[in-house]
Amino acid sequence: MTLARHEQPREPVQGQDHYEMQDQETRENLTALHFVTIDSETTQDMDDALYIEPIASNGEQTGWKLVVAIADPTAYISLNSQIEKDAKQRCFTNYLPGFNIPMLPRELSDELCSLKPHETRPALVCYIQTDLQGNISAPAKFVLADVQSKDKLTYNQVSDYLEDKDNAWQPENPETAQQIHWLHQFTLTRTQWRKTHALLFKEKPDYSFVLAENGKVQEIKAEYRRIANQIVEESMIIANICAAQFLHENLQCGIFNTHSGFDKKFLENAHNFLLANLANDENKAELQSRYAPENLATLKGYCQMRHDIEPIEGDYLEFRLRRFLTFAEFKAELAPHFGLGLKGYATWTSPIRKYSDMVNHRLIKAHLANRDFTKPEETVLARLQEARRQNRLVERDIADWLYCRYLADKVESKVEFEAEVQDVTRGGLRVMLLENGASMFIPASTLHDNREEITINNDEIAFYIKDQRQYKIGDLIRVQLNEVKENTRSIVGTILK
């Protein structure tokens, strides 16, 4: 019902009886390189494999050569095929609790294109060089190739191994062990580079539902990114930085992931808020200039501000400033991504799961083969934007329903949770339960019995009683579960004083 309400298909894309290689270009044979994949235990659609080696000069290491191999579904999908049209409409693989709805036919996403161990697969490959500080030290080189993953690794296995956990999994051969250690060293370097020159995400857990065969929620896991997740993340981020640069310099177009920071109409508000919360008599003049609206409107000024607030404890500044931001957009020309702190970003590393990445594959491959190409149309960008919005609504709707089912039989026990305030309105507080990610509503009537004495400060996003601030976004509180309304998918609680 949820999928139908949001006009989302339930079935996979219809496949073909057989698939033939569409590309005529010669591919380099890179099957000898010791590529490895790192994914979740259950992943079947493996679309990225990594190989790394040190760069040395006069016997001393001077940098890293990272080779990123990405599955190449466009090798089998012609531009005028029904599969292409369906992927263009779906835009993304939809990952839902207990199952996924692939953008491509499963025989492509999970079999023919998936970078399974010891199977030769067509790939688009990027060679990336960095120095020992993590700076990209040479233009990225893209090639068409055949590759062969030598090992299917999992996030937990690799993380346990690198963290020296008791009875941890061990690599089967020294080549895989060497790759893991080199990738780890490279990741630490690139993470530090991004912390200094770009922006890092604040560490927050992902919540996943564990379902029984009958569909009942057995448990909800809070999963934090471990070192193996970071290895893949840093490798994909640098690959996407290189793709943005390559597309911009060679084709002057592509599908770029962009974010322009603060909404222009809120720049003055952001300026005033930052001064109100960070300025004092000693630094006010400096911060007036540092957080001037025209400065906050630049990538450099925005990153500087984010670096300033990063060490400050709590989420209040982050949550409040978020309300002043624009939404991320797909664009056909290079533009900054303020959220990542980067001058350009174009994803190409998940073509099995994202249509935008398929488009960028076709553009890169067209340049490599000296073929004509077409700039992505606005209709494609608009459809990507809408499909992303629809997918998020579906994910949220299904999650809300599962949370209600999971918590319904816990009402009688009046279970207690640590929670974080996410929103403040005259109706009450919206909080997130930190243990499982569920959204709970705290009615204003349970916070104070006289509505006339309640005021909401919309600048602070704070809840006042008798002109005294009681709660604001980002506050950590303890709550008790009181009611679950499955028909409206709402969870209601009270604050424990």
Tab-separated table of C-alpha atoms in Angstrom:
chain	number	residue	atom	x	y	z
A	1	MET	CA	0.000	0.000	0.000
A	2	THR	CA	2.809	2.422	0.865
A	3	LEU	CA	4.560	1.794	-2.458
A	4	ALA	CA	1.322	2.294	-4.378
A	5	ARG	CA	0.492	5.512	-2.513
A	6	HIS	CA	3.839	6.983	-3.557
A	7	GLU	CA	3.564	5.590	-7.107
A	8	GLN	CA	6.515	3.270	-6.571
A	9	PRO	CA	6.757	-0.109	-8.377
A	10	ARG	CA	6.840	-3.271	-6.279
A	11	GLU	CA	8.375	-5.551	-8.916
A	12	PRO	CA	11.900	-5.511	-10.387
A	13	VAL	CA	12.488	-4.229	-13.912
A	14	GLN	CA	11.620	-6.802	-16.563
A	15	GLY	CA	14.789	-8.421	-17.906
A	16	GLN	CA	15.739	-9.927	-21.269
A	17	ASP	CA	16.150	-13.544	-22.340
A	18	HIS	CA	19.840	-12.970	-22.920
A	19	TYR	CA	22.351	-10.127	-22.824
A	20	GLU	CA	25.056	-9.259	-25.311
A	21	MET	CA	28.005	-6.946	-24.859
A	22	GLN	CA	27.061	-3.592	-26.440
A	23	ASP	CA	30.503	-1.968	-26.194
A	24	GLN	CA	32.811	-2.441	-29.174
A	25	GLU	CA	35.885	-0.862	-27.565
A	26	THR	CA	38.824	-2.981	-26.431
A	27	ARG	CA	39.136	-3.361	-22.680
A	28	GLU	CA	42.350	-3.526	-20.709
A	29	ASN	CA	42.911	-6.817	-18.925
A	30	LEU	CA	43.276	-5.989	-15.225
A	31	THR	CA	42.304	-9.413	-13.928
A	32	ALA	CA	45.765	-9.884	-12.403
A	33	LEU	CA	45.298	-6.978	-9.964
A	34	HIS	CA	44.255	-8.087	-6.475
A	35	PHE	CA	40.918	-6.253	-6.335
A	36	VAL	CA	38.718	-6.817	-3.270
A	37	THR	CA	35.116	-5.912	-2.547
A	38	ILE	CA	33.886	-4.823	0.904
A	39	ASP	CA	30.134	-4.932	1.468
A	40	SER	CA	27.478	-6.109	3.907
A	41	GLU	CA	27.111	-9.838	4.476
A	42	THR	CA	23.905	-10.038	2.412
A	43	THR	CA	24.936	-7.781	-0.495
A	44	GLN	CA	24.510	-9.335	-3.934
A	45	ASP	CA	24.768	-6.219	-6.147
A	46	MET	CA	28.471	-5.527	-5.637
A	47	ASP	CA	29.343	-2.556	-7.793
A	48	ASP	CA	32.765	-1.425	-6.533
A	49	ALA	CA	36.129	-3.145	-6.060
A	50	LEU	CA	39.371	-1.628	-4.787
A	51	TYR	CA	43.071	-2.134	-5.383
A	52	ILE	CA	45.853	-0.014	-3.887
A	53	GLU	CA	49.644	0.118	-3.909
A	54	PRO	CA	52.254	2.572	-2.629
A	55	ILE	CA	54.022	4.958	-5.010
A	56	ALA	CA	57.756	4.982	-4.333
A	57	SER	CA	60.686	7.108	-5.468
A	58	ASN	CA	64.315	6.248	-4.699
A	59	GLY	CA	63.163	3.517	-2.369
A	60	GLU	CA	60.896	5.791	-0.311
A	61	GLN	CA	57.116	5.947	-0.420
A	62	THR	CA	55.843	9.238	-1.828
A	63	GLY	CA	52.140	8.509	-2.163
A	64	TRP	CA	49.376	6.086	-3.070
A	65	LYS	CA	47.906	4.717	-6.288
A	66	LEU	CA	44.272	3.749	-5.743
A	67	VAL	CA	42.497	1.830	-8.509
A	68	VAL	CA	38.696	1.932	-8.276
A	69	ALA	CA	36.827	-0.570	-10.447
A	70	ILE	CA	33.101	0.032	-10.905
A	71	ALA	CA	30.677	-2.462	-12.426
A	72	ASP	CA	29.644	-1.445	-15.936
A	73	PRO	CA	25.962	-2.256	-16.585
A	74	THR	CA	25.894	0.101	-19.575
A	75	ALA	CA	28.103	-2.472	-21.325
A	76	TYR	CA	24.945	-4.621	-21.619
A	77	ILE	CA	22.188	-1.989	-21.834
A	78	SER	CA	21.549	-0.185	-25.105
A	79	LEU	CA	20.393	3.427	-24.907
A	80	ASN	CA	17.039	2.729	-26.605
A	81	SER	CA	16.229	-0.450	-24.633
A	82	GLN	CA	13.245	-0.887	-22.339
A	83	ILE	CA	15.646	-1.555	-19.461
A	84	GLU	CA	17.194	1.896	-19.992
A	85	LYS	CA	13.739	3.522	-20.105
A	86	ASP	CA	12.652	1.753	-16.921
A	87	ALA	CA	15.877	2.680	-15.110
A	88	LYS	CA	15.423	6.284	-16.246
A	89	GLN	CA	11.981	6.295	-14.624
A	90	ARG	CA	12.942	4.482	-11.402
A	91	CYS	CA	16.289	6.282	-10.963
A	92	PHE	CA	17.309	4.316	-7.845
A	93	THR	CA	17.320	0.881	-6.269
A	94	ASN	CA	14.932	1.136	-3.346
A	95	TYR	CA	16.357	-0.457	-0.182
A	96	LEU	CA	13.544	-1.302	2.248
A	97	PRO	CA	13.435	-3.404	5.436
A	98	GLY	CA	13.685	-7.075	4.472
A	99	PHE	CA	13.956	-6.568	0.705
A	100	ASN	CA	15.003	-4.253	-2.081
A	101	ILE	CA	13.464	-3.215	-5.398
A	102	PRO	CA	16.340	-3.019	-7.888
A	103	MET	CA	16.606	-0.348	-10.548
A	104	LEU	CA	17.899	-2.968	-13.016
A	105	PRO	CA	16.832	-6.580	-13.633
A	106	ARG	CA	18.257	-8.832	-10.908
A	107	GLU	CA	20.125	-10.969	-13.437
A	108	LEU	CA	22.136	-7.820	-14.215
A	109	SER	CA	22.399	-6.199	-10.782
A	110	ASP	CA	22.989	-9.382	-8.771
A	111	GLU	CA	24.668	-11.606	-11.352
A	112	LEU	CA	26.064	-10.477	-14.694
A	113	CYS	CA	27.329	-7.063	-13.523
A	114	SER	CA	27.984	-7.810	-9.858
A	115	LEU	CA	31.702	-7.958	-9.060
A	116	LYS	CA	31.575	-11.456	-7.638
A	117	PRO	CA	34.822	-13.060	-6.504
A	118	HIS	CA	36.831	-14.926	-9.148
A	119	GLU	CA	34.428	-13.870	-11.935
A	120	THR	CA	35.697	-11.691	-14.774
A	121	ARG	CA	33.467	-8.624	-15.195
A	122	PRO	CA	33.483	-5.535	-17.429
A	123	ALA	CA	34.233	-2.385	-15.436
A	124	LEU	CA	34.921	1.302	-15.741
A	125	VAL	CA	38.169	1.845	-13.838
A	126	CYS	CA	39.719	4.983	-12.380
A	127	TYR	CA	43.411	5.350	-11.462
A	128	ILE	CA	43.910	7.908	-8.685
A	129	GLN	CA	47.233	9.154	-7.320
A	130	THR	CA	47.742	11.025	-4.050
A	131	ASP	CA	50.708	12.193	-2.050
A	132	LEU	CA	51.232	11.075	1.540
A	133	GLN	CA	49.109	13.972	2.829
A	134	GLY	CA	46.132	12.802	0.769
A	135	ASN	CA	46.276	15.506	-1.916
A	136	ILE	CA	45.393	14.324	-5.422
A	137	SER	CA	48.763	14.568	-7.154
A	138	ALA	CA	47.947	13.773	-10.806
A	139	PRO	CA	44.932	13.916	-13.124
A	140	ALA	CA	42.715	10.846	-12.732
A	141	LYS	CA	42.836	8.320	-15.543
A	142	PHE	CA	39.709	6.412	-16.631
A	143	VAL	CA	39.869	3.202	-18.669
A	144	LEU	CA	37.551	0.432	-19.784
A	145	ALA	CA	38.752	-2.883	-18.388
A	146	ASP	CA	37.979	-6.446	-17.440
A	147	VAL	CA	38.544	-7.038	-13.727
A	148	GLN	CA	38.278	-9.925	-11.316
A	149	SER	CA	37.652	-9.519	-7.615
A	150	LYS	CA	39.924	-11.808	-5.635
A	151	ASP	CA	38.001	-11.632	-2.349
A	152	LYS	CA	34.502	-10.821	-1.138
A	153	LEU	CA	35.041	-9.134	2.221
A	154	THR	CA	32.461	-7.795	4.652
A	155	TYR	CA	32.457	-4.621	6.737
A	156	ASN	CA	32.337	-6.478	10.031
A	157	GLN	CA	35.066	-8.964	9.087
A	158	VAL	CA	37.502	-6.272	8.000
A	159	SER	CA	36.670	-4.000	10.935
A	160	ASP	CA	37.101	-6.802	13.476
A	161	TYR	CA	40.441	-7.711	11.871
A	162	LEU	CA	41.761	-4.130	11.886
A	163	GLU	CA	40.518	-3.552	15.436
A	164	ASP	CA	42.221	-6.773	16.667
A	165	LYS	CA	39.001	-8.155	18.113
A	166	ASP	CA	39.192	-11.483	19.943
A	167	ASN	CA	38.754	-14.431	17.548
A	168	ALA	CA	38.478	-11.991	14.656
A	169	TRP	CA	38.222	-13.182	11.057
A	170	GLN	CA	41.593	-13.449	9.310
A	171	PRO	CA	42.345	-12.848	5.611
A	172	GLU	CA	42.762	-16.036	3.617
A	173	ASN	CA	45.994	-14.932	1.953
A	174	PRO	CA	48.778	-12.354	2.441
A	175	GLU	CA	47.751	-10.400	-0.674
A	176	THR	CA	44.314	-9.650	0.774
A	177	ALA	CA	45.846	-8.803	4.166
A	178	GLN	CA	48.239	-6.374	2.458
A	179	GLN	CA	45.383	-4.708	0.553
A	180	ILE	CA	43.403	-4.243	3.772
A	181	HIS	CA	46.325	-2.634	5.602
A	182	TRP	CA	47.219	-0.330	2.708
A	183	LEU	CA	43.570	0.700	2.254
A	184	HIS	CA	43.398	1.396	5.981
A	185	GLN	CA	46.479	3.645	5.871
A	186	PHE	CA	45.133	5.460	2.806
A	187	THR	CA	41.752	5.965	4.509
A	188	LEU	CA	43.271	7.541	7.607
A	189	THR	CA	45.199	9.950	5.376
A	190	ARG	CA	42.155	10.901	3.286
A	191	THR	CA	39.927	11.307	6.334
A	192	GLN	CA	42.443	13.769	7.760
A	193	TRP	CA	42.614	15.547	4.388
A	194	ARG	CA	38.844	15.991	4.312
A	195	LYS	CA	38.771	17.125	7.940
A	196	THR	CA	41.277	19.859	7.042
A	197	HIS	CA	40.304	20.797	3.471
A	198	ALA	CA	36.627	19.828	3.238
A	199	LEU	CA	33.931	18.683	5.690
A	200	LEU	CA	33.265	15.452	7.558
A	201	PHE	CA	29.841	14.183	8.566
A	202	LYS	CA	29.024	14.091	12.252
A	203	GLU	CA	28.953	10.460	13.364
A	204	LYS	CA	25.353	9.278	13.724
A	205	PRO	CA	24.110	5.672	13.672
A	206	ASP	CA	21.993	4.115	10.941
A	207	TYR	CA	19.007	2.176	12.236
A	208	SER	CA	18.076	-1.123	10.602
A	209	PHE	CA	15.083	-3.399	11.159
A	210	VAL	CA	15.641	-7.114	11.701
A	211	LEU	CA	12.495	-8.878	10.467
A	212	ALA	CA	11.260	-12.400	11.193
A	213	GLU	CA	9.888	-14.535	8.360
A	214	ASN	CA	6.344	-13.423	9.226
A	215	GLY	CA	7.376	-9.772	8.837
A	216	LYS	CA	7.384	-9.003	12.559
A	217	VAL	CA	10.185	-6.745	13.792
A	218	GLN	CA	12.513	-8.825	15.951
A	219	GLU	CA	14.867	-5.977	16.819
A	220	ILE	CA	16.122	-2.613	15.648
A	221	LYS	CA	19.886	-2.221	15.423
A	222	ALA	CA	21.753	1.053	15.766
A	223	GLU	CA	24.702	0.583	13.427
A	224	TYR	CA	27.676	2.910	13.582
A	225	ARG	CA	30.144	3.297	10.735
A	226	ARG	CA	33.196	1.206	11.409
A	227	ILE	CA	36.646	1.470	9.863
A	228	ALA	CA	35.780	-0.811	6.914
A	229	ASN	CA	32.766	1.385	6.059
A	230	GLN	CA	35.095	4.368	6.135
A	231	ILE	CA	37.542	2.618	3.775
A	232	VAL	CA	34.840	2.238	1.138
A	233	GLU	CA	33.397	5.696	1.815
A	234	GLU	CA	36.725	7.510	1.418
A	235	SER	CA	37.549	5.550	-1.738
A	236	MET	CA	34.167	6.393	-3.279
A	237	ILE	CA	34.359	10.058	-2.283
A	238	ILE	CA	37.768	10.592	-3.881
A	239	ALA	CA	36.606	8.677	-6.982
A	240	ASN	CA	33.562	10.947	-7.273
A	241	ILE	CA	35.715	14.064	-6.819
A	242	CYS	CA	37.882	12.814	-9.703
A	243	ALA	CA	34.818	12.088	-11.853
A	244	ALA	CA	33.488	15.619	-11.333
A	245	GLN	CA	36.819	17.086	-12.402
A	246	PHE	CA	37.084	14.735	-15.402
A	247	LEU	CA	33.552	15.456	-16.632
A	248	HIS	CA	33.974	19.199	-16.187
A	249	GLU	CA	37.346	19.443	-17.901
A	250	ASN	CA	36.668	17.063	-20.793
A	251	LEU	CA	32.923	17.313	-21.468
A	252	GLN	CA	31.802	20.461	-19.610
A	253	CYS	CA	28.734	18.519	-18.466
A	254	GLY	CA	27.569	15.542	-16.443
A	255	ILE	CA	25.223	14.904	-13.556
A	256	PHE	CA	26.748	16.702	-10.584
A	257	ASN	CA	25.611	16.407	-6.980
A	258	THR	CA	25.471	19.979	-5.708
A	259	HIS	CA	24.527	21.873	-2.587
A	260	SER	CA	24.685	25.661	-2.390
A	261	GLY	CA	24.753	26.036	1.388
A	262	PHE	CA	22.528	28.620	3.038
A	263	ASP	CA	19.400	29.724	1.217
A	264	LYS	CA	20.077	33.301	0.056
A	265	LYS	CA	17.000	34.571	1.860
A	266	PHE	CA	18.314	33.144	5.147
A	267	LEU	CA	21.919	34.357	4.964
A	268	GLU	CA	21.213	37.324	7.244
A	269	ASN	CA	19.395	35.043	9.698
A	270	ALA	CA	22.355	32.638	9.780
A	271	HIS	CA	24.717	35.581	10.341
A	272	ASN	CA	22.640	36.894	13.259
A	273	PHE	CA	22.211	33.440	14.800
A	274	LEU	CA	25.947	32.702	14.717
A	275	LEU	CA	26.792	36.031	16.329
A	276	ALA	CA	24.117	35.580	19.001
A	277	ASN	CA	25.525	32.173	19.969
A	278	LEU	CA	29.269	32.534	19.414
A	279	ALA	CA	30.209	36.199	19.759
A	280	ASN	CA	31.506	37.873	22.917
A	281	ASP	CA	33.066	41.262	23.621
A	282	GLU	CA	36.511	40.029	22.594
A	283	ASN	CA	35.672	38.333	19.277
A	284	LYS	CA	32.546	40.162	18.095
A	285	ALA	CA	34.307	42.392	15.556
A	286	GLU	CA	36.216	39.433	14.111
A	287	LEU	CA	33.082	37.258	13.853
A	288	GLN	CA	31.079	40.098	12.276
A	289	SER	CA	33.447	39.848	9.325
A	290	ARG	CA	34.018	36.100	9.479
A	291	TYR	CA	30.267	35.363	9.388
A	292	ALA	CA	29.272	38.216	7.101
A	293	PRO	CA	26.450	37.066	4.775
A	294	GLU	CA	28.629	37.489	1.689
A	295	ASN	CA	31.319	35.329	3.315
A	296	LEU	CA	28.885	32.600	4.395
A	297	ALA	CA	27.684	32.476	0.779
A	298	THR	CA	31.119	31.209	-0.360
A	299	LEU	CA	32.358	27.638	-0.071
A	300	LYS	CA	35.454	28.799	1.828
A	301	GLY	CA	33.448	30.905	4.276
A	302	TYR	CA	30.879	28.169	4.843
A	303	CYS	CA	33.569	25.541	5.530
A	304	GLN	CA	35.356	27.906	7.901
A	305	MET	CA	32.102	28.367	9.850
A	306	ARG	CA	31.499	24.605	10.008
A	307	HIS	CA	35.033	24.019	11.275
A	308	ASP	CA	34.418	26.666	13.960
A	309	ILE	CA	31.301	24.971	15.345
A	310	GLU	CA	32.550	21.373	14.985
A	311	PRO	CA	34.231	21.186	18.433
A	312	ILE	CA	31.197	22.644	20.231
A	313	GLU	CA	29.386	19.981	22.220
A	314	GLY	CA	25.789	19.118	21.395
A	315	ASP	CA	23.685	19.335	18.232
A	316	TYR	CA	21.856	22.623	18.811
A	317	LEU	CA	23.918	24.798	16.454
A	318	GLU	CA	23.920	22.086	13.783
A	319	PHE	CA	20.142	21.547	13.986
A	320	ARG	CA	19.289	25.248	13.992
A	321	LEU	CA	21.602	26.138	11.100
A	322	ARG	CA	20.159	23.250	9.090
A	323	ARG	CA	16.867	25.153	8.864
A	324	PHE	CA	18.645	27.912	6.900
A	325	LEU	CA	20.081	25.540	4.255
A	326	THR	CA	18.940	24.840	0.718
A	327	PHE	CA	18.269	21.319	-0.515
A	328	ALA	CA	20.841	19.313	-2.471
A	329	GLU	CA	20.278	19.416	-6.238
A	330	PHE	CA	21.324	17.550	-9.369
A	331	LYS	CA	22.853	19.862	-11.972
A	332	ALA	CA	24.247	19.282	-15.457
A	333	GLU	CA	27.249	21.547	-14.879
A	334	LEU	CA	29.906	21.702	-12.174
A	335	ALA	CA	28.884	23.497	-8.968
A	336	PRO	CA	30.107	23.219	-5.370
A	337	HIS	CA	28.756	20.814	-2.784
A	338	PHE	CA	28.775	22.876	0.408
A	339	GLY	CA	27.553	19.932	2.508
A	340	LEU	CA	30.707	17.985	1.627
A	341	GLY	CA	32.884	21.093	1.458
A	342	LEU	CA	33.945	20.249	-2.112
A	343	LYS	CA	34.278	22.284	-5.324
A	344	GLY	CA	32.721	19.483	-7.369
A	345	TYR	CA	31.166	16.062	-6.877
A	346	ALA	CA	29.710	13.654	-9.438
A	347	THR	CA	28.769	10.109	-8.471
A	348	TRP	CA	29.592	7.287	-10.878
A	349	THR	CA	30.385	4.539	-8.354
A	350	SER	CA	26.903	2.951	-8.074
A	351	PRO	CA	25.576	2.521	-11.638
A	352	ILE	CA	23.738	-0.680	-10.652
A	353	ARG	CA	21.732	1.346	-8.110
A	354	LYS	CA	21.582	4.945	-9.406
A	355	TYR	CA	20.549	6.164	-12.839
A	356	SER	CA	22.645	9.347	-12.501
A	357	ASP	CA	25.734	7.142	-12.218
A	358	MET	CA	24.726	5.256	-15.382
A	359	VAL	CA	24.495	8.586	-17.211
A	360	ASN	CA	27.949	9.623	-16.002
A	361	HIS	CA	29.326	6.232	-17.086
A	362	ARG	CA	27.989	6.785	-20.594
A	363	LEU	CA	29.502	10.275	-20.738
A	364	ILE	CA	32.945	9.152	-19.528
A	365	LYS	CA	32.894	6.207	-21.926
A	366	ALA	CA	31.849	8.470	-24.815
A	367	HIS	CA	34.874	10.673	-24.172
A	368	LEU	CA	37.222	7.683	-23.952
A	369	ALA	CA	35.937	6.415	-27.317
A	370	ASN	CA	35.790	9.869	-28.967
A	371	ARG	CA	32.041	9.434	-29.515
A	372	ASP	CA	29.388	12.118	-29.609
A	373	PHE	CA	27.532	12.748	-26.387
A	374	THR	CA	24.476	14.666	-25.209
A	375	LYS	CA	24.327	16.946	-22.194
A	376	PRO	CA	21.880	15.546	-19.594
A	377	GLU	CA	18.446	17.104	-20.080
A	378	GLU	CA	16.612	19.077	-17.421
A	379	THR	CA	13.817	16.484	-17.500
A	380	VAL	CA	16.298	13.811	-16.365
A	381	LEU	CA	17.548	16.017	-13.512
A	382	ALA	CA	13.975	16.802	-12.451
A	383	ARG	CA	13.027	13.118	-12.472
A	384	LEU	CA	16.079	12.247	-10.351
A	385	GLN	CA	15.073	14.926	-7.849
A	386	GLU	CA	11.481	13.680	-7.685
A	387	ALA	CA	12.448	10.000	-7.473
A	388	ARG	CA	14.811	10.737	-4.592
A	389	ARG	CA	12.019	12.580	-2.779
A	390	GLN	CA	9.562	9.714	-3.402
A	391	ASN	CA	12.041	7.102	-2.182
A	392	ARG	CA	12.637	8.986	1.052
A	393	LEU	CA	8.896	9.303	1.661
A	394	VAL	CA	8.451	5.551	1.095
A	395	GLU	CA	11.338	4.714	3.444
A	396	ARG	CA	9.945	7.028	6.133
A	397	ASP	CA	6.376	5.714	5.802
A	398	ILE	CA	7.439	2.081	6.055
A	399	ALA	CA	9.794	2.852	8.953
A	400	ASP	CA	7.015	4.686	10.853
A	401	TRP	CA	4.700	1.702	10.400
A	402	LEU	CA	7.345	-0.792	11.560
A	403	TYR	CA	8.216	1.363	14.568
A	404	CYS	CA	4.547	1.362	15.595
A	405	ARG	CA	4.338	-2.428	15.273
A	406	TYR	CA	7.549	-2.848	17.223
A	407	LEU	CA	6.587	-0.536	20.103
A	408	ALA	CA	2.854	-1.339	20.347
A	409	ASP	CA	3.266	-4.224	22.776
A	410	LYS	CA	5.690	-2.200	24.927
A	411	VAL	CA	3.139	0.475	25.926
A	412	GLU	CA	1.938	-1.454	28.966
A	413	SER	CA	5.496	-1.716	30.245
A	414	LYS	CA	5.854	2.081	30.017
A	415	VAL	CA	9.383	1.682	28.702
A	416	GLU	CA	11.772	4.618	28.989
A	417	PHE	CA	14.196	5.959	26.376
A	418	GLU	CA	16.877	8.580	25.965
A	419	ALA	CA	15.747	10.975	23.242
A	420	GLU	CA	16.861	14.063	21.327
A	421	VAL	CA	14.525	16.971	20.519
A	422	GLN	CA	14.158	17.279	16.735
A	423	ASP	CA	11.418	19.915	16.414
A	424	VAL	CA	9.409	22.320	18.574
A	425	THR	CA	5.872	23.569	17.805
A	426	ARG	CA	2.913	24.926	19.757
A	427	GLY	CA	1.495	21.405	19.623
A	428	GLY	CA	4.483	19.921	21.419
A	429	LEU	CA	7.901	18.370	20.846
A	430	ARG	CA	9.018	15.907	18.196
A	431	VAL	CA	11.847	13.746	19.555
A	432	MET	CA	13.959	10.863	18.246
A	433	LEU	CA	14.552	7.818	20.428
A	434	LEU	CA	18.318	7.310	20.396
A	435	GLU	CA	18.118	3.552	20.987
A	436	ASN	CA	16.165	2.770	17.828
A	437	GLY	CA	15.604	5.954	15.784
A	438	ALA	CA	11.818	6.078	16.239
A	439	SER	CA	10.059	9.450	16.160
A	440	MET	CA	7.918	10.233	19.225
A	441	PHE	CA	5.529	13.123	19.833
A	442	ILE	CA	5.331	14.819	23.239
A	443	PRO	CA	2.040	16.805	23.440
A	444	ALA	CA	2.343	20.351	24.816
A	445	SER	CA	-0.488	19.555	27.226
A	446	THR	CA	1.822	17.138	29.050
A	447	LEU	CA	4.535	19.791	29.338
A	448	HIS	CA	2.376	22.528	30.906
A	449	ASP	CA	-1.331	22.697	31.696
A	450	ASN	CA	-1.845	26.373	30.819
A	451	ARG	CA	-1.513	27.021	27.085
A	452	GLU	CA	-1.592	30.769	27.659
A	453	GLU	CA	1.751	30.536	29.435
A	454	ILE	CA	3.412	28.598	26.573
A	455	THR	CA	5.316	30.456	23.840
A	456	ILE	CA	7.435	29.171	20.966
A	457	ASN	CA	10.577	31.045	19.963
A	458	ASN	CA	10.852	30.347	16.234
A	459	ASP	CA	14.314	31.899	15.986
A	460	GLU	CA	15.716	29.537	18.602
A	461	ILE	CA	13.219	26.736	17.834
A	462	ALA	CA	12.607	26.560	21.559
A	463	PHE	CA	9.692	25.894	23.931
A	464	TYR	CA	9.116	28.542	26.624
A	465	ILE	CA	6.943	28.336	29.739
A	466	LYS	CA	6.308	31.612	31.594
A	467	ASP	CA	9.034	33.268	29.495
A	468	GLN	CA	11.598	30.676	30.610
A	469	ARG	CA	13.182	28.448	27.987
A	470	GLN	CA	12.491	24.809	28.872
A	471	TYR	CA	13.357	22.852	25.710
A	472	LYS	CA	15.105	23.500	22.415
A	473	ILE	CA	16.123	21.400	19.409
A	474	GLY	CA	19.135	19.238	20.144
A	475	ASP	CA	18.294	18.844	23.843
A	476	LEU	CA	18.757	15.361	25.304
A	477	ILE	CA	15.829	14.247	27.465
A	478	ARG	CA	14.399	11.071	28.980
A	479	VAL	CA	10.940	10.022	27.833
A	480	GLN	CA	8.351	7.348	28.571
A	481	LEU	CA	6.260	5.531	25.966
A	482	ASN	CA	2.530	6.130	26.572
A	483	GLU	CA	0.616	5.320	23.387
A	484	VAL	CA	0.992	3.885	19.883
A	485	LYS	CA	-1.607	4.747	17.222
A	486	GLU	CA	-1.019	2.340	14.344
A	487	ASN	CA	-3.771	3.842	12.154
A	488	THR	CA	-1.999	7.229	12.109
A	489	ARG	CA	1.476	5.735	12.585
A	490	SER	CA	2.167	7.929	15.598
A	491	ILE	CA	4.043	7.211	18.816
A	492	VAL	CA	3.182	9.360	21.830
A	493	GLY	CA	5.096	9.811	25.059
A	494	THR	CA	5.818	12.084	27.987
A	495	ILE	CA	8.987	13.616	29.373
A	496	LEU	CA	10.276	12.220	32.644
A	497	LYS	CA	11.213	15.101	34.921
